[in-house]
XYZ file of C-alpha atoms in Angstrom:
405
model
C 8.897 -6.798 32.327
C 11.284 -4.266 30.869
C 11.205 -2.803 27.229
C 13.560 -5.119 25.882
C 11.550 -8.111 26.994
C 8.200 -6.668 25.552
C 10.042 -5.881 22.293
C 11.393 -9.646 22.196
C 7.972 -11.047 22.886
C 6.196 -8.722 20.126
C 9.161 -9.523 17.560
C 8.788 -13.338 18.373
C 5.023 -13.403 18.128
C 3.366 -15.953 15.729
C 1.257 -14.961 12.770
C -1.938 -16.002 14.837
C -0.852 -13.823 17.898
C -0.089 -10.837 15.613
C -3.679 -11.123 14.060
C -4.997 -11.257 17.529
C -3.090 -8.065 18.328
C -4.322 -6.159 15.234
C -7.967 -7.283 15.776
C -7.595 -6.040 19.485
C -6.151 -2.816 18.130
C -9.149 -2.407 15.769
C -11.700 -2.845 18.349
C -9.873 -0.510 20.517
C -9.683 2.071 17.773
C -13.398 1.586 17.453
C -14.145 2.080 21.009
C -11.988 5.335 21.084
C -13.749 6.669 17.949
C -17.164 5.734 19.607
C -16.421 8.114 22.417
C -15.145 10.911 19.969
C -18.158 10.617 17.686
C -20.649 11.140 21.011
C -18.384 13.954 22.156
C -18.542 15.729 18.728
C -22.210 15.046 18.681
C -22.828 16.830 22.085
C -20.932 19.814 20.966
C -22.893 20.094 17.713
C -26.217 21.843 17.523
C -28.937 19.971 15.786
C -32.742 20.052 15.376
C -33.292 16.392 16.342
C -30.907 13.957 18.081
C -29.631 11.185 16.041
C -29.410 8.658 19.018
C -29.500 8.919 22.904
C -27.644 7.106 25.501
C -28.916 7.296 29.313
C -31.422 9.801 28.240
C -28.891 12.162 26.801
C -29.220 13.091 22.983
C -26.377 13.076 20.597
C -26.359 14.616 16.958
C -24.251 11.938 15.800
C -24.933 8.058 16.042
C -21.630 6.096 16.221
C -23.376 2.856 15.215
C -24.581 4.398 12.131
C -21.081 6.025 11.388
C -19.275 2.642 11.673
C -21.996 0.735 9.885
C -21.583 3.317 6.758
C -17.808 3.234 7.119
C -17.412 -0.609 7.067
C -20.324 -2.166 5.620
C -21.145 0.763 3.235
C -18.153 0.136 1.386
C -19.539 -2.948 0.011
C -23.070 -1.496 -0.953
C -25.845 -3.767 -1.260
C -23.628 -6.804 -1.917
C -26.124 -9.302 -1.270
C -28.786 -8.019 -3.389
C -26.427 -6.666 -6.088
C -22.944 -8.072 -5.887
C -21.725 -6.108 -8.800
C -22.863 -2.602 -7.327
C -20.860 0.558 -8.059
C -19.604 0.965 -4.191
C -18.144 -2.262 -4.026
C -16.421 -1.445 -7.289
C -14.907 1.553 -5.800
C -13.724 -0.377 -2.872
C -11.942 -3.152 -5.091
C -10.545 -0.404 -7.465
C -8.873 1.303 -4.401
C -7.623 -1.933 -3.255
C -6.248 -3.013 -6.569
C -3.926 0.104 -6.815
C -2.838 -0.302 -3.061
C -1.894 -3.802 -3.812
C 0.972 -2.430 -6.039
C 2.128 0.410 -3.804
C 2.053 -1.629 -0.740
C 4.146 -4.419 -2.097
C 6.458 -1.966 -3.669
C 7.318 -0.353 -0.148
C 7.436 -3.849 1.106
C 10.105 -4.998 -1.290
C 12.342 -2.090 -0.187
C 11.630 -2.384 3.273
C 12.588 -6.075 3.170
C 15.935 -4.823 1.815
C 16.507 -2.495 4.643
C 15.693 0.445 2.325
C 12.978 3.047 3.077
C 11.681 3.870 -0.177
C 9.308 6.972 0.558
C 9.259 7.686 -3.025
C 6.580 5.314 -4.415
C 4.406 8.187 -5.131
C 6.859 9.577 -7.513
C 7.381 6.312 -9.175
C 3.662 5.901 -9.481
C 3.360 9.212 -11.199
C 6.265 8.613 -13.709
C 4.769 5.147 -14.474
C 1.342 6.716 -14.887
C 2.345 9.412 -17.189
C 4.464 7.176 -19.262
C 1.709 4.633 -19.699
C -0.696 7.293 -20.710
C 1.659 8.772 -23.378
C 3.017 5.440 -24.816
C -0.317 3.788 -25.135
C -1.777 6.917 -26.798
C 0.926 6.914 -29.300
C 0.668 3.200 -29.868
C -3.083 3.028 -30.209
C -3.410 4.033 -34.002
C -1.557 1.028 -34.914
C -4.061 -1.673 -33.668
C -7.670 -1.681 -32.624
C -10.448 -4.070 -31.538
C -9.592 -7.070 -29.275
C -6.215 -7.463 -30.664
C -5.524 -3.687 -29.332
C -6.582 -4.722 -26.027
C -4.348 -7.727 -25.934
C -1.330 -5.835 -27.144
C -1.836 -2.273 -25.782
C -2.615 -3.252 -22.076
C 0.452 -5.429 -21.561
C 2.262 -2.723 -23.331
C 1.154 -0.117 -21.099
C 1.977 -2.139 -17.808
C 5.412 -2.988 -19.326
C 6.114 0.721 -20.018
C 4.837 1.686 -16.470
C 7.159 -0.859 -14.888
C 10.207 0.204 -16.871
C 9.830 3.825 -16.231
C 8.855 3.404 -12.493
C 11.842 0.998 -12.303
C 14.294 3.372 -13.680
C 13.165 6.185 -11.588
C 13.277 3.877 -8.515
C 16.752 3.039 -9.414
C 18.064 6.649 -9.200
C 17.897 6.839 -5.544
C 19.271 3.145 -5.187
C 22.398 4.354 -7.387
C 22.821 7.346 -4.968
C 22.491 5.043 -2.105
C 24.828 2.429 -3.158
C 27.622 4.636 -4.625
C 27.289 7.924 -3.087
C 26.011 6.917 0.291
C 22.895 9.369 -0.081
C 20.261 8.914 2.469
C 17.421 7.168 0.467
C 14.670 8.821 2.690
C 15.755 12.288 1.735
C 16.321 11.449 -2.045
C 13.070 9.489 -2.559
C 11.095 12.422 -0.848
C 12.712 14.947 -3.084
C 12.097 12.901 -6.179
C 8.502 12.665 -5.260
C 8.389 16.533 -5.827
C 10.529 16.327 -8.961
C 8.149 13.768 -10.547
C 4.889 15.703 -9.602
C 6.478 19.030 -11.032
C 7.812 17.372 -14.295
C 4.568 15.629 -14.886
C 2.863 18.791 -14.495
C 5.030 20.576 -16.965
C 4.966 17.885 -19.398
C 1.117 17.606 -19.359
C 0.650 21.253 -19.569
C 3.026 22.088 -22.377
C 3.331 19.079 -24.337
C 0.693 16.265 -23.778
C -2.468 18.624 -22.927
C -5.871 17.461 -24.163
C -6.798 20.626 -26.285
C -10.521 19.881 -26.099
C -10.320 19.832 -21.914
C -10.026 22.785 -19.453
C -8.366 20.257 -16.932
C -4.704 19.300 -16.818
C -4.722 16.036 -18.521
C -3.701 14.074 -21.554
C -5.905 12.972 -24.305
C -8.185 9.983 -23.248
C -7.167 6.475 -24.439
C -9.702 4.540 -26.602
C -11.724 2.060 -25.142
C -9.895 -0.870 -26.530
C -6.557 0.435 -25.122
C -7.706 0.002 -21.491
C -8.483 -2.867 -19.189
C -12.051 -4.436 -19.954
C -14.566 -3.947 -17.320
C -15.442 -7.709 -17.832
C -18.254 -8.310 -15.027
C -18.615 -4.953 -13.827
C -20.072 -1.964 -15.397
C -17.774 0.338 -17.464
C -18.738 3.508 -15.528
C -17.614 1.745 -12.139
C -13.896 2.189 -13.146
C -12.984 -1.300 -12.141
C -11.595 -4.364 -13.891
C -11.661 -7.753 -12.368
C -8.881 -8.665 -14.640
C -6.623 -5.881 -13.147
C -7.650 -7.204 -9.562
C -6.612 -10.646 -10.428
C -3.289 -9.469 -12.072
C -2.582 -7.534 -8.756
C -3.076 -10.696 -6.843
C -0.855 -12.681 -9.143
C 1.923 -9.891 -8.717
C 1.882 -10.362 -4.807
C 1.856 -14.087 -4.935
C 4.920 -13.886 -7.523
C 6.762 -11.499 -5.316
C 6.171 -13.656 -2.272
C 7.587 -16.586 -4.142
C 10.406 -14.202 -5.460
C 11.602 -13.205 -1.888
C 11.242 -16.655 -0.351
C 12.154 -19.111 -2.902
C 14.921 -17.479 -5.066
C 18.618 -16.968 -4.265
C 18.269 -13.088 -4.972
C 15.330 -12.977 -2.958
C 17.230 -14.454 0.104
C 20.183 -12.082 -0.575
C 17.654 -9.141 -0.531
C 16.060 -10.483 2.774
C 19.368 -11.212 4.283
C 20.727 -7.564 3.615
C 17.685 -6.231 5.133
C 18.284 -8.239 8.232
C 21.865 -8.318 8.613
C 23.618 -6.205 6.179
C 26.989 -6.892 7.513
C 26.620 -10.629 7.583
C 25.171 -10.670 4.095
C 28.107 -8.700 2.650
C 30.644 -11.033 4.518
C 28.611 -14.040 2.995
C 29.478 -12.832 -0.481
C 26.240 -10.643 -1.269
C 27.098 -7.631 -3.556
C 25.490 -4.851 -1.356
C 25.582 -2.026 -4.022
C 24.085 -4.190 -6.488
C 21.292 -5.456 -4.065
C 20.585 -1.994 -3.136
C 20.180 -0.665 -6.693
C 18.109 -3.751 -7.968
C 15.668 -3.664 -4.889
C 14.993 0.041 -5.439
C 14.513 -0.813 -9.200
C 12.258 -3.555 -8.443
C 10.281 -1.543 -5.888
C 9.854 1.372 -8.282
C 8.868 -1.021 -11.039
C 5.997 -2.192 -8.818
C 5.050 1.381 -8.072
C 5.164 2.254 -11.751
C 2.877 -0.789 -12.374
C 0.539 0.638 -9.828
C 0.632 3.877 -11.913
C -0.244 1.957 -15.149
C -3.193 0.311 -13.526
C -4.570 3.563 -12.527
C -4.399 5.026 -15.933
C -5.653 1.645 -17.553
C -8.371 0.821 -15.235
C -9.621 4.167 -13.472
C -8.914 7.173 -15.600
C -8.257 6.275 -18.857
C -5.704 8.971 -19.302
C -3.309 10.730 -17.153
C -4.550 13.843 -14.801
C -2.452 15.861 -12.584
C -3.430 15.748 -8.907
C -2.898 12.079 -8.482
C -4.421 10.558 -5.151
C -1.637 9.549 -2.435
C -1.628 5.866 -3.191
C 2.281 5.850 -2.715
C 2.130 7.420 0.871
C -0.775 5.168 1.652
C 1.374 2.167 0.412
C 3.770 2.759 3.250
C 1.128 2.309 5.864
C -0.389 -0.687 3.904
C 2.997 -2.404 4.030
C 3.781 -1.765 7.765
C 0.485 -2.904 8.602
C 1.076 -6.115 6.361
C 4.405 -6.555 8.131
C 6.196 -6.200 4.845
C 4.604 -9.630 3.824
C 3.476 -9.496 0.030
C 0.569 -11.902 0.841
C -0.516 -9.803 3.846
C -0.355 -6.847 1.615
C -3.551 -7.862 -0.077
C -5.484 -8.020 3.071
C -4.065 -4.597 4.381
C -4.791 -2.947 0.995
C -8.530 -4.319 1.416
C -8.686 -2.525 4.627
C -7.533 0.668 3.209
C -9.913 0.460 0.322
C -12.712 -0.335 2.746
C -11.999 2.824 4.825
C -11.281 5.077 1.598
C -14.829 3.886 -0.024
C -16.571 3.907 3.294
C -15.678 7.279 3.965
C -17.360 8.510 0.711
C -20.668 6.724 2.089
C -20.419 8.476 5.554
C -19.779 11.775 3.797
C -22.913 11.326 1.582
C -25.111 9.275 4.045
C -24.770 11.218 7.416
C -24.416 14.569 8.652
C -20.973 14.029 9.996
C -18.206 16.190 8.966
C -15.425 15.019 6.753
C -12.777 16.315 9.241
C -14.362 13.831 11.920
C -14.274 10.943 9.492
C -10.775 11.435 8.613
C -9.890 11.279 12.431
C -11.701 7.997 12.607
C -9.771 6.545 9.659
C -6.420 7.793 11.183
C -7.420 6.204 14.595
C -8.016 2.788 12.880
C -4.777 3.006 10.653
C -2.835 4.179 13.736
C -3.973 1.692 16.114
C -3.797 -1.269 13.834
C -0.441 -0.581 12.182
C 1.456 0.579 15.344
C 2.101 -3.002 16.799
C 3.714 -4.148 13.465
C 5.470 -0.682 13.296
C 7.211 -1.378 16.797
C 7.752 -5.143 15.768
C 9.874 -3.668 12.828
C 11.654 -1.227 14.917
C 12.375 -4.038 17.634
C 13.995 -6.332 15.053
C 16.243 -3.402 13.884
C 17.312 -2.236 17.336
C 17.817 -5.574 19.112
C 19.095 -8.775 17.935
C 17.538 -11.652 19.997
C 19.252 -14.982 20.335
C 17.523 -18.121 20.240
C 18.557 -20.135 23.538
C 16.909 -23.313 22.135
C 18.442 -25.874 19.876
C 22.003 -26.706 19.073
C 24.698 -24.012 19.237
C 26.099 -22.774 15.907
C 29.383 -24.293 14.694
C 32.308 -22.036 15.247
C 36.226 -22.413 14.897
C 37.616 -24.686 17.377
C 34.192 -26.043 18.436
C 31.090 -28.085 17.446
C 27.353 -27.975 17.404
C 25.393 -29.358 20.170
C 26.018 -29.065 24.079
C 29.536 -27.634 24.882
C 31.792 -30.217 26.473
C 32.890 -29.440 30.151
């Protein structure tokens, strides 16, 4: 079997086959990580061995490490379903849903949006400033009902506007979107730092941050404790966005144009699709979703804007690839990332394993699980596979069905 045949088989794999491939890759990454943990444990000096195999002692126990990494992310979920560690996992998952689907929309349109991090930062800062300015006008329950949707709208608008910039440059100046979006990430971070330091800084804090929002201007914690920085309402909103984007891409005419442009741009343009308009609209929508992630980050986790925003936008790229650019799959991929992020904290606190080794284990899992979908995406772009089954397409001078001899 040559490379093309292997790529064709991977591209045409069913959803169940792709799930089995990802599951096998996950177990393989754990097996490789198991060996690495044992090797690191042998090279480390410790007073008492954490485990032993075949009479040989090791300073690190791989079973304990993976137990903390995966199960530790859920805390004592059976005895305390609303525990703080589980809330941290869901909190990370919620933001990653937005960044993952933001990247997926652009990828489906054939555009490599590497700038979701910058769009998230712009949306987060705009939300923090706008909601703080509007908060004196209302209060109480009415304030929550008005200010939270207002903050989400502001984040989406500013993130969408920032995402439209590389879209315009690509559509009308033929600028490479990978380069422009990467550079705009640095622009967004630097401008946000300048604005917060010189214009919106909290005078009562030594940190580089804006003034905290009042309690009624952020997502209510509902069933979880306020200190856990997680809102079930925000999580449900993220799920609704994923479903809405899926329906938009699969059931609307513009969604069809967007998907067609990503698969066969020449054919889409020949069929009447306005390519520049589709590029700009796709990037604006992608940026709006990234800006929503920034708004949720401010309104659910922080309660204000702080510099040094975590790399949710860059993680969203891997989430999207892992999900096969499917908005519904983004939810499950984001949960895996949320588990790994939250579980890493448990491993750092509950074991003697160095953080660098934990980072390697996370990287192995992400690499092994995402690579099959990555190669599947590359295969779809490099080769065009014809379907030999079924009737032939109608062409000028011919008809569908079998060819007349």
